[in-house]
Coordinates of N, CA, C and O in Angstrom, one line a residue:
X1 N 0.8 -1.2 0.0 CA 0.0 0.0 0.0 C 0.9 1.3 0.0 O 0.4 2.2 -0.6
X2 N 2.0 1.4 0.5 CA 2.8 2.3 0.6 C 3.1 2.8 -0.9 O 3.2 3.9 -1.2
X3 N 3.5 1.6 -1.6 CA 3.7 1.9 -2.8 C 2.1 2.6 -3.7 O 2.2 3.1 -4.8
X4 N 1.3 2.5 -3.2 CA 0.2 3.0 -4.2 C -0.3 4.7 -3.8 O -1.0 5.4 -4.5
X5 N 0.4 5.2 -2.4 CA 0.3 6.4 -1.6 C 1.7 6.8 -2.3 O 2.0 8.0 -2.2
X6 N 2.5 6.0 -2.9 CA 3.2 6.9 -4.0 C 3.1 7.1 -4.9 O 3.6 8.0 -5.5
X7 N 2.5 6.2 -5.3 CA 2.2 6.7 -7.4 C 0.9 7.4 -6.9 O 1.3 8.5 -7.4
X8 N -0.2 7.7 -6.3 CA -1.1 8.8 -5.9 C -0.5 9.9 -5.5 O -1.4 10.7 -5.8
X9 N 0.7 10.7 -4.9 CA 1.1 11.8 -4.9 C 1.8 11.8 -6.2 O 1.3 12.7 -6.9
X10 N 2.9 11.2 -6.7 CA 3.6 10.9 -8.3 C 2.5 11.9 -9.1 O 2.8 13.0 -9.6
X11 N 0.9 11.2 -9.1 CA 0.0 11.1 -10.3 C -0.2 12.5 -9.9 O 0.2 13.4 -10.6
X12 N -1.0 12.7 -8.6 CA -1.3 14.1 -8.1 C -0.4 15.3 -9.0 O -0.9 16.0 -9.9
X13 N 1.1 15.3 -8.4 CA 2.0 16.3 -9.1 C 2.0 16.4 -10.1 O 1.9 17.5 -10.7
X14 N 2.0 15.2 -10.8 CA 2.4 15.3 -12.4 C 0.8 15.7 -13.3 O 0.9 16.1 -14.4
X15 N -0.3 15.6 -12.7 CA -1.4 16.2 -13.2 C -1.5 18.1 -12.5 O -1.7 19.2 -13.0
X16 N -1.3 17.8 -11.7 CA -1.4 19.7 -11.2 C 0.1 20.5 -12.1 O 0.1 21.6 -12.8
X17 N 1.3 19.4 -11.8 CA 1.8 20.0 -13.2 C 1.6 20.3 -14.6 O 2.1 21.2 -15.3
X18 N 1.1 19.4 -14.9 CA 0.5 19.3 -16.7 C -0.6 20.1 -16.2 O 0.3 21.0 -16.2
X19 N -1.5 20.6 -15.9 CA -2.4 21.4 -15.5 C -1.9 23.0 -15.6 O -2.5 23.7 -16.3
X20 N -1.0 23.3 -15.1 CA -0.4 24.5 -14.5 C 0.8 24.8 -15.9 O 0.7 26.0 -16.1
X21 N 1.6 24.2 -16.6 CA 2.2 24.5 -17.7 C 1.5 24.4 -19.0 O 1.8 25.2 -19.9
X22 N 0.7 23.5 -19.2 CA -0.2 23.2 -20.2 C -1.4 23.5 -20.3 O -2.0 23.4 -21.4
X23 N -1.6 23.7 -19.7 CA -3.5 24.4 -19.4 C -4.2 23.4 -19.9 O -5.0 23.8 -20.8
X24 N -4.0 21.5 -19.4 CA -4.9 21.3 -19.8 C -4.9 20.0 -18.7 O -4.0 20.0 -17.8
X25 N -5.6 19.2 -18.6 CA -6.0 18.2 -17.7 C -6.2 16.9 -18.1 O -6.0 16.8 -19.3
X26 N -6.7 15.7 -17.4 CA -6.7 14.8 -17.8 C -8.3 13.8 -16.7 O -8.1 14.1 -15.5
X27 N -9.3 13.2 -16.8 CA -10.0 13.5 -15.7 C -9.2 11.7 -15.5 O -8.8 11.1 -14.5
X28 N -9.3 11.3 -16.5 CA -8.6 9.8 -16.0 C -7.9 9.5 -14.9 O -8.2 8.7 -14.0
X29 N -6.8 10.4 -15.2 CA -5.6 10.5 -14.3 C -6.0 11.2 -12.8 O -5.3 10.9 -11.8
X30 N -6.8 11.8 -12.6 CA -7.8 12.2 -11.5 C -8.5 11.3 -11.2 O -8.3 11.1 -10.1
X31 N -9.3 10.7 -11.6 CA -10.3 9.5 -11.0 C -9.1 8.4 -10.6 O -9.5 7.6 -9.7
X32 N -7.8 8.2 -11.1 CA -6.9 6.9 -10.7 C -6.5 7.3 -9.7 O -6.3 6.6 -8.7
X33 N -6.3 9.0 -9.5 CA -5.9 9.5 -8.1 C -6.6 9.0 -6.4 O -6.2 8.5 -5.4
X34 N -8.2 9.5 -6.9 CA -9.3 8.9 -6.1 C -9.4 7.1 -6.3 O -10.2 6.5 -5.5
X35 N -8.9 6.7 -6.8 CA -8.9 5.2 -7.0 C -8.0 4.5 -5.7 O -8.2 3.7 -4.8
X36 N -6.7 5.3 -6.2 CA -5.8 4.7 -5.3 C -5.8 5.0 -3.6 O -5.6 4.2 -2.7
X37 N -6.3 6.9 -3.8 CA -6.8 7.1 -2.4 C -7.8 5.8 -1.5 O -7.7 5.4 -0.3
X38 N -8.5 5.6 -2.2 CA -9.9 4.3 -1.7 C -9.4 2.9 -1.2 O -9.7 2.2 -0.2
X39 N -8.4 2.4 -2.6 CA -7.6 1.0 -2.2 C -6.4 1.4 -0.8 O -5.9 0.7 0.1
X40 N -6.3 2.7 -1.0 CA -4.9 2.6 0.3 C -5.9 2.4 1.8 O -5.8 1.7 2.8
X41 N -6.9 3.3 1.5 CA -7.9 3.4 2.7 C -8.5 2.2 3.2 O -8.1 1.6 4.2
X42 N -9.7 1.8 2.1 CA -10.3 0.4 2.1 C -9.4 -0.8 2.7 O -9.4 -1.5 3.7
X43 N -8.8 -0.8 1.4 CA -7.8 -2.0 2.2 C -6.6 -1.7 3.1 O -5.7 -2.5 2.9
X44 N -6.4 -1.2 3.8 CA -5.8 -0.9 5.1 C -6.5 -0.8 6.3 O -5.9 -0.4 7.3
X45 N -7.8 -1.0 6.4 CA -8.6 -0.6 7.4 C -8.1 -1.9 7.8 O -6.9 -1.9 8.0
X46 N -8.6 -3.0 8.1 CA -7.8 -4.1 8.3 C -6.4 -4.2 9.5 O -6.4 -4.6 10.7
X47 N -5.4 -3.6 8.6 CA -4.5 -3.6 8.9 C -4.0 -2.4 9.9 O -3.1 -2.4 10.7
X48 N -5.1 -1.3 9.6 CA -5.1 -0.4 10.8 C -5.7 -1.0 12.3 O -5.0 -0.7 13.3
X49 N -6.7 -1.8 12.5 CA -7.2 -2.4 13.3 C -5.6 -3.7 14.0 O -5.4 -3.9 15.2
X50 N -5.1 -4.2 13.1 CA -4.0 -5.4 13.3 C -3.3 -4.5 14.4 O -3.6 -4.8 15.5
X51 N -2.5 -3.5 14.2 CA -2.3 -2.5 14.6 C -2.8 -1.6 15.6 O -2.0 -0.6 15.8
X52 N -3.7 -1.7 16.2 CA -4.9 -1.3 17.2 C -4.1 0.4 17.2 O -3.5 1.0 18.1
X53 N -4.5 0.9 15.9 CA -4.3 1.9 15.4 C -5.7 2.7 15.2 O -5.5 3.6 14.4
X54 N -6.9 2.6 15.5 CA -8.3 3.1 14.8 C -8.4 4.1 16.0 O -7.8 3.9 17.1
X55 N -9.3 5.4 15.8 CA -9.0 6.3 16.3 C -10.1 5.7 17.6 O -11.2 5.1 17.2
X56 N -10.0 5.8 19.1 CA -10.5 6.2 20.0 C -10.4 7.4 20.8 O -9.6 8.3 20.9
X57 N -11.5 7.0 21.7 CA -11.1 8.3 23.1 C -9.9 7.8 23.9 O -10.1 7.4 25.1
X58 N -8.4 7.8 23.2 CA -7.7 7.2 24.5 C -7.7 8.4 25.7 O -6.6 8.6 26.1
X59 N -8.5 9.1 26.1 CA -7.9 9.8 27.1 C -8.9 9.2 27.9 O -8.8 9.6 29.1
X60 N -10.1 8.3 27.7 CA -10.8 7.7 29.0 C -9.8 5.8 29.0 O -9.2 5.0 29.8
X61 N -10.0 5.8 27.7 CA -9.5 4.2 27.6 C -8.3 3.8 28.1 O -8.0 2.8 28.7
X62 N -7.3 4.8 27.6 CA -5.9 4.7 28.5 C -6.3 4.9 30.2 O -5.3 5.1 30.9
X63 N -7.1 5.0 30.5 CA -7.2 4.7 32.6 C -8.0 3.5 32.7 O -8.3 3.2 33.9
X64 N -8.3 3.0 31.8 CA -9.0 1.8 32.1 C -8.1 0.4 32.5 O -6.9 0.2 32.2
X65 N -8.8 -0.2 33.2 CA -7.5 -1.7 33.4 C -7.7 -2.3 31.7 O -8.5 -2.0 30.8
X66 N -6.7 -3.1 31.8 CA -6.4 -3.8 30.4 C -7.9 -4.7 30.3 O -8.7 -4.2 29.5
X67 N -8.3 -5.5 30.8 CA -9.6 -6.2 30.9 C -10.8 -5.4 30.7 O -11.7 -5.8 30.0
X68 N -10.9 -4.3 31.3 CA -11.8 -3.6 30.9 C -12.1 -3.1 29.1 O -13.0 -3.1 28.2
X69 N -10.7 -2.6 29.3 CA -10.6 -2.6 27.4 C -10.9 -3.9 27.0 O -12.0 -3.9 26.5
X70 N -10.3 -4.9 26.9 CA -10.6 -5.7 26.4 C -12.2 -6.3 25.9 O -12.6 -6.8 24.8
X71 N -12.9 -6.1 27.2 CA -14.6 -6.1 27.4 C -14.9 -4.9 25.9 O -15.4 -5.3 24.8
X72 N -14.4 -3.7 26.1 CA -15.1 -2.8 25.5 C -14.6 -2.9 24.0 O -15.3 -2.1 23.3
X73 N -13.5 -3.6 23.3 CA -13.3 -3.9 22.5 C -14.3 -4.8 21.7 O -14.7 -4.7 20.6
X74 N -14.5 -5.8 22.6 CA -15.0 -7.4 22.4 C -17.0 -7.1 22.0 O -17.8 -7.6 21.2
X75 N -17.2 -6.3 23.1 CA -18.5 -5.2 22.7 C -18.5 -4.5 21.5 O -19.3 -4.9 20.7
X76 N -17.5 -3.4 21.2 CA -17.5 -2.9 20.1 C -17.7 -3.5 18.5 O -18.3 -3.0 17.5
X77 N -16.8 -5.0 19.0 CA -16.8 -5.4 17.5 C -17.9 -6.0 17.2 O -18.2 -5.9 16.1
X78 N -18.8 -6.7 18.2 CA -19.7 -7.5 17.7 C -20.8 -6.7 18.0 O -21.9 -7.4 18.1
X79 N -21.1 -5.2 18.4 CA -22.0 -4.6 18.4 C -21.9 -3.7 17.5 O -22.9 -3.2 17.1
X80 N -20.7 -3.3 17.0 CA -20.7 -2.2 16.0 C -19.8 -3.0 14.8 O -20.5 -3.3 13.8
X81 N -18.9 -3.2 14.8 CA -17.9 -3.8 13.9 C -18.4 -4.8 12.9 O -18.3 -4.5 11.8
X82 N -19.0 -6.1 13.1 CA -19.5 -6.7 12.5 C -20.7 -6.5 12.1 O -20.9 -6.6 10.8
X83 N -21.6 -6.2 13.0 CA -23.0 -5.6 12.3 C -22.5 -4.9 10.7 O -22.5 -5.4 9.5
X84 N -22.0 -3.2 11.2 CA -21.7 -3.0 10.3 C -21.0 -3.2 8.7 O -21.2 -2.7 7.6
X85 N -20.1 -4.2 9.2 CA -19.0 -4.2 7.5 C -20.0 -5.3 7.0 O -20.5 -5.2 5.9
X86 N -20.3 -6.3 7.8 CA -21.7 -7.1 7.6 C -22.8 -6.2 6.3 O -23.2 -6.6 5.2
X87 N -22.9 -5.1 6.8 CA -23.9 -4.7 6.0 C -23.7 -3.8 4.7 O -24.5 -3.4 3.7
X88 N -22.2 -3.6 5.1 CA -21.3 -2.8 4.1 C -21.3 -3.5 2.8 O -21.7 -3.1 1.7
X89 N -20.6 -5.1 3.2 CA -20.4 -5.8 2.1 C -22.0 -6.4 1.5 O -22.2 -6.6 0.3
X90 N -22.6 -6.6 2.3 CA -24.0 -6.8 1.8 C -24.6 -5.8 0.2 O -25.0 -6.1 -0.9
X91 N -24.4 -4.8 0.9 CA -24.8 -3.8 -0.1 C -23.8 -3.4 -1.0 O -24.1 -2.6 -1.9
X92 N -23.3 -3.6 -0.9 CA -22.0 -3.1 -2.0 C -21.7 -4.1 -2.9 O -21.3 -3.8 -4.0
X93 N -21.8 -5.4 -2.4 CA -21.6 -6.7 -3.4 C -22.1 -6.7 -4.9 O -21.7 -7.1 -6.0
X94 N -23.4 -6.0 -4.3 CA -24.8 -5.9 -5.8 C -24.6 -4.7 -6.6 O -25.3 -4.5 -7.6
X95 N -23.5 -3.5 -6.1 CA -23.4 -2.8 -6.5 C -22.1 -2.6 -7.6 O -22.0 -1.6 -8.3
X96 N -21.1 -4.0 -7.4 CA -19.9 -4.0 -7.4 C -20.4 -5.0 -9.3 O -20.0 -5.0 -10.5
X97 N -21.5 -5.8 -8.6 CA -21.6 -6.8 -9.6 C -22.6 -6.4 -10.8 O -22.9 -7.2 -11.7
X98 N -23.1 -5.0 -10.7 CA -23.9 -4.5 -11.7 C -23.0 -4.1 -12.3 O -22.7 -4.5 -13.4
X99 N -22.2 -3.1 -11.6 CA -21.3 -2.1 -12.8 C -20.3 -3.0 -13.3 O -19.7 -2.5 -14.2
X100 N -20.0 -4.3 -12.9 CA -19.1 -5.0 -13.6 C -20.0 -5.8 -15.0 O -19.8 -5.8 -16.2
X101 N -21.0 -6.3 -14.2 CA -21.9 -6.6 -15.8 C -22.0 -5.7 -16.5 O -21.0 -5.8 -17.1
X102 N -22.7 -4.6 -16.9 CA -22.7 -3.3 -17.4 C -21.6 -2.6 -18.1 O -21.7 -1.7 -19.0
X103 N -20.4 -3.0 -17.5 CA -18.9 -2.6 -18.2 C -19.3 -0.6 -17.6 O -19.5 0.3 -18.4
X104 N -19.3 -0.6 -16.6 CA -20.0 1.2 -15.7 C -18.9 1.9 -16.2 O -17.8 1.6 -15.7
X105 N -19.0 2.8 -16.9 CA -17.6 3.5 -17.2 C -17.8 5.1 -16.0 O -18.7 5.2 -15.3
X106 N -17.0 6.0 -16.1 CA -17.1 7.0 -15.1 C -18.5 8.0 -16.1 O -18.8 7.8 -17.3
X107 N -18.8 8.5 -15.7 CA -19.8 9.8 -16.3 C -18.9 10.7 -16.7 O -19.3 11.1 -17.8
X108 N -17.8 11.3 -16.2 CA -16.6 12.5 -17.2 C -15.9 11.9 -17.9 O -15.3 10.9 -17.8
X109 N -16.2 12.8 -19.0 CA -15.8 12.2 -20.1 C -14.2 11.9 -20.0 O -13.8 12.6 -19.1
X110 N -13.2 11.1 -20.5 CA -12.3 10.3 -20.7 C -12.1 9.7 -19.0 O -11.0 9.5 -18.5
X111 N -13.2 9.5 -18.4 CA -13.2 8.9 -17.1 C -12.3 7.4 -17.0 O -11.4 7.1 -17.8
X112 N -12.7 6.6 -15.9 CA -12.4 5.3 -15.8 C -13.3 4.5 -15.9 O -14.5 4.8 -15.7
X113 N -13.1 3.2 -16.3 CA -14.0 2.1 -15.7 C -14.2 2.4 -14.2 O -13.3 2.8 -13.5
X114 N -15.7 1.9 -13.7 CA -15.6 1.8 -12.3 C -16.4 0.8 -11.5 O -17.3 0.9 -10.7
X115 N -15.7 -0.6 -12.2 CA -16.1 -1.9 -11.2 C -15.0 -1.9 -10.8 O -15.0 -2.9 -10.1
X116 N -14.0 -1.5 -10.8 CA -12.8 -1.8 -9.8 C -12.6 -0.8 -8.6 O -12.1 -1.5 -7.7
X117 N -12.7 0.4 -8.4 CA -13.1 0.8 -7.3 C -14.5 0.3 -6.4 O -14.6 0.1 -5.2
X118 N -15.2 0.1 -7.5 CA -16.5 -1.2 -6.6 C -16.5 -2.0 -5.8 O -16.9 -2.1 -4.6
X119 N -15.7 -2.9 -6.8 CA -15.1 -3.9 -5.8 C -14.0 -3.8 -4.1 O -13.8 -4.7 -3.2
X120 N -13.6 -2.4 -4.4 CA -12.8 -2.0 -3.4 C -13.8 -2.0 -1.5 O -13.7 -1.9 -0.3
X121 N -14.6 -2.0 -2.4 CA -15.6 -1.4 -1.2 C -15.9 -2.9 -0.1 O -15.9 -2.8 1.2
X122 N -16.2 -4.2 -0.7 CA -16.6 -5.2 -0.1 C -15.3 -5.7 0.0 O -14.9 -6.3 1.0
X123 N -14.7 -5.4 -0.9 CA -12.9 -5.9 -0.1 C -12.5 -5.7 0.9 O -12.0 -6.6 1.5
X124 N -12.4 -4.4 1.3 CA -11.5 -3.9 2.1 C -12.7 -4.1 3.2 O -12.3 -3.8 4.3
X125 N -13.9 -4.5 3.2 CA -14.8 -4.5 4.6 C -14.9 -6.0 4.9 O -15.3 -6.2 6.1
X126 N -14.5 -7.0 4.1 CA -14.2 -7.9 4.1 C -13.1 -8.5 5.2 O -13.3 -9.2 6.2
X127 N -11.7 -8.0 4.6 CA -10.5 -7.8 5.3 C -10.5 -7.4 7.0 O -10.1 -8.0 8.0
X128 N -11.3 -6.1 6.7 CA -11.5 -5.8 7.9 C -12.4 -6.2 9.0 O -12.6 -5.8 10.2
X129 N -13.1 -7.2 8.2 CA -14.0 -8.1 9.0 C -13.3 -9.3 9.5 O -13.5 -9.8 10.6
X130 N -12.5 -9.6 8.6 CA -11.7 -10.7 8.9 C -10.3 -10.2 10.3 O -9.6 -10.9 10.9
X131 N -10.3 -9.3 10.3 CA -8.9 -8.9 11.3 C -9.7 -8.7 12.8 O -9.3 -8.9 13.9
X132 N -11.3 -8.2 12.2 CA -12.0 -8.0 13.8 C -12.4 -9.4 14.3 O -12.4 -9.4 15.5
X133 N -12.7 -10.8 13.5 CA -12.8 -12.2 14.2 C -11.4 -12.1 15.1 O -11.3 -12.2 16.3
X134 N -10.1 -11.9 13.9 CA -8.4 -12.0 14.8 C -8.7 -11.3 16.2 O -8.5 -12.0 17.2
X135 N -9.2 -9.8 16.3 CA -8.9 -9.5 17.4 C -9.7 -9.9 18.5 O -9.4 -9.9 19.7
X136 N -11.3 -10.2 18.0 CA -12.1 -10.4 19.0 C -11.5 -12.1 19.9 O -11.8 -12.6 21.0
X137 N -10.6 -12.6 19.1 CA -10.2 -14.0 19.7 C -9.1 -13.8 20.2 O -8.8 -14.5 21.2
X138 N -8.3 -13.0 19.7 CA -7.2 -12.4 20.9 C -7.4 -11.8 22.3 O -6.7 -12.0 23.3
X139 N -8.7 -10.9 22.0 CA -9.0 -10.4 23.6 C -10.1 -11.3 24.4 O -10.7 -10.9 25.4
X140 N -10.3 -12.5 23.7 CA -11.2 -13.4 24.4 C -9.9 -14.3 24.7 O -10.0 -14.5 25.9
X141 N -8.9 -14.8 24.3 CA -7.8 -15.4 25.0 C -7.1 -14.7 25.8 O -6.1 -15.3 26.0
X142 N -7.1 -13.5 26.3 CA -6.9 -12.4 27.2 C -7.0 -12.5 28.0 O -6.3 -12.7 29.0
X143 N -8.6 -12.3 27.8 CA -9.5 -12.9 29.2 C -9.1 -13.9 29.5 O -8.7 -14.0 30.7
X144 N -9.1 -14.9 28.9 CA -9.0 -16.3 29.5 C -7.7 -16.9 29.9 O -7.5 -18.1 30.1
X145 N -6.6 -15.7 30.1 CA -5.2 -15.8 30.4 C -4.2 -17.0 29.6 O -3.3 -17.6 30.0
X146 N -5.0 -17.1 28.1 CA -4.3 -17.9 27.1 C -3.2 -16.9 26.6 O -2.2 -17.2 25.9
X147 N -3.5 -15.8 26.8 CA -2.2 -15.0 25.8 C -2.1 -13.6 26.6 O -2.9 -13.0 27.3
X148 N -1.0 -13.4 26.4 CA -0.7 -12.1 26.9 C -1.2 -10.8 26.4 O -1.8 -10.6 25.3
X149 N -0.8 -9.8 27.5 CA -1.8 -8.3 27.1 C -1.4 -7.7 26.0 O -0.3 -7.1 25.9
X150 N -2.5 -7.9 24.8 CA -2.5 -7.0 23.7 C -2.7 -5.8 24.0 O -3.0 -5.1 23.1
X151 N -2.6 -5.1 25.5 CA -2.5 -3.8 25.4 C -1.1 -3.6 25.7 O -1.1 -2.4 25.9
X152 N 0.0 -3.9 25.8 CA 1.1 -3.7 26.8 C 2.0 -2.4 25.7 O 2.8 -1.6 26.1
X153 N 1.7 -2.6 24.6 CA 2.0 -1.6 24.1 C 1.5 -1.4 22.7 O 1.1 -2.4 22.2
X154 N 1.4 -0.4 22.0 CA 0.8 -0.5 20.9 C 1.0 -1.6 19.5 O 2.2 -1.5 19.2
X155 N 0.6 -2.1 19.1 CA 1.4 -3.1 18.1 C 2.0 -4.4 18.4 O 2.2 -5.4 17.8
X156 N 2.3 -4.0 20.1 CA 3.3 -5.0 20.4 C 3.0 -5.9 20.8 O 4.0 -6.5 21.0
X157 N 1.5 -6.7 21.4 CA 0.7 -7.5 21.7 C 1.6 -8.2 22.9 O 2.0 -9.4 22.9
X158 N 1.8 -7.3 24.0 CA 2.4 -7.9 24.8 C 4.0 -9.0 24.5 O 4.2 -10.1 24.9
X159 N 4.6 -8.4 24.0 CA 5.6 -9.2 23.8 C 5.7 -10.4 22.7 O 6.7 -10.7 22.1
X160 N 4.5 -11.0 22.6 CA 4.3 -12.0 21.8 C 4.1 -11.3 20.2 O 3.1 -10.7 20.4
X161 N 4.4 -11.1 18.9 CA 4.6 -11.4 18.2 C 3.3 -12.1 17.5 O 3.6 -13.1 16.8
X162 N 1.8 -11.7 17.5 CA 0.6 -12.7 17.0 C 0.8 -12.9 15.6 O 0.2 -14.0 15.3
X163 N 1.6 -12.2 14.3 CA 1.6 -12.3 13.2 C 2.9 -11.8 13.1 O 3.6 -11.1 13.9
X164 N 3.1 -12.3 11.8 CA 4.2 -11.8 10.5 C 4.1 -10.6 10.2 O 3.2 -10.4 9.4
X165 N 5.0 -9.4 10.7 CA 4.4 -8.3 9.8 C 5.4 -7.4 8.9 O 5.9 -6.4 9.3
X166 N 5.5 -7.9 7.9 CA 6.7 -7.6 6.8 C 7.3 -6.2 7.2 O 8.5 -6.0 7.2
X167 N 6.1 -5.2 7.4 CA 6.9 -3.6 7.8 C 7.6 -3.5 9.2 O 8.3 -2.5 9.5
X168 N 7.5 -4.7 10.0 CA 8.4 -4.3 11.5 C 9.2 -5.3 11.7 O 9.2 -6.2 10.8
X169 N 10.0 -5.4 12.6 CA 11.3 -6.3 12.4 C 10.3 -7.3 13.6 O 9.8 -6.6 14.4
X170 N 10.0 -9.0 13.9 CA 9.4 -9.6 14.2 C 10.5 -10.6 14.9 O 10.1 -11.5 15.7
X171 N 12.5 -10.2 14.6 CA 12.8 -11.2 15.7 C 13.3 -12.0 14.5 O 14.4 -12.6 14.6
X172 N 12.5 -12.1 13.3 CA 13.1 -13.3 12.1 C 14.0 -12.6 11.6 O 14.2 -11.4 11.6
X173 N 14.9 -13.8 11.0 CA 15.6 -13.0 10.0 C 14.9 -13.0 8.1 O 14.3 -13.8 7.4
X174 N 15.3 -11.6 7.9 CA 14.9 -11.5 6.4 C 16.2 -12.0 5.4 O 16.1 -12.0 4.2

């Protein structure tokens, strides 16, 4: 993903440049911009969650005991978390699979196709459905003193190492 938050600033410049010397534009190259914005977003939600990176009120949750979080986590996902991407991908599925039947091109003229941002939508809620089962079973082995405190520091799941994560150094050798 990092790499796609680079060719989206790359595209950005080099369209505001051709814009600004040439006086002329491109809307393609603009809709790939918002394209790539969506895939870095979408599918990193996920991985922001792996990360217990998603924005809260840490200024009540950091005084809470670790168990307490863990409760209010374990609440959150299956009261908010699943309901929702549940309903995300529900709805977006039928919307991903028309414009792909249809061949949906953008409405400005020299636009994009757009079943592939479509698809972005049930993907990345998908993913991020799948990382909220990971965590809701980590802070239910929490509780149940099978694993150590995923709060002990951010990322760092208590010392333990729950996944592979190619961007931080995990102890393996590369």
């Amino acid at each position: 993903m990092r790499w796609l938050i680079l060719l989206a600033v790359v595209i950005s410049a080099g369209n505001a440049l051709v814009r600004y010397l040439f006086s002329t534009s491109s809307n393609a190259w603009l809709e790939l911009q918002w394209y790539l914005f969506a895939a870095v977003f979408l599918l990193c939600a996920g991985y922001t969650l792996l990360r217990n990176e998603h924005v809260r009120i840490d200024v009540i949750f950091d005084h809470l005991s670790h168990g307490t979080r863990a409760w209010i986590d374990i609440v959150g996902t299956l009261l908010f978390l699943f309901p929702y991407a549940l309903l995300i991908i529900w709805f977006a599925w039928p919307l991903f699979v028309e414009s792909f039947a249809r061949g949906e091109l953008s409405a400005d003229a020299g636009g994009l196709i757009r079943w592939p941002v479509k698809l972005l939508i049930p993907t990345g809620f998908l993913l991020l459905l799948l990382q909220g089962i990971s965590e809701l079973i980590k802070r239910i082995a929490f509780l149940q003193g099978r694993l150590d405190d995923p709060y002990a520091h951010p990322g760092d799941h208590g010392g333990k190492s729950l996944v592979l994560d190619p961007f931080r150094d995990n102890g393996t050798a590369r």
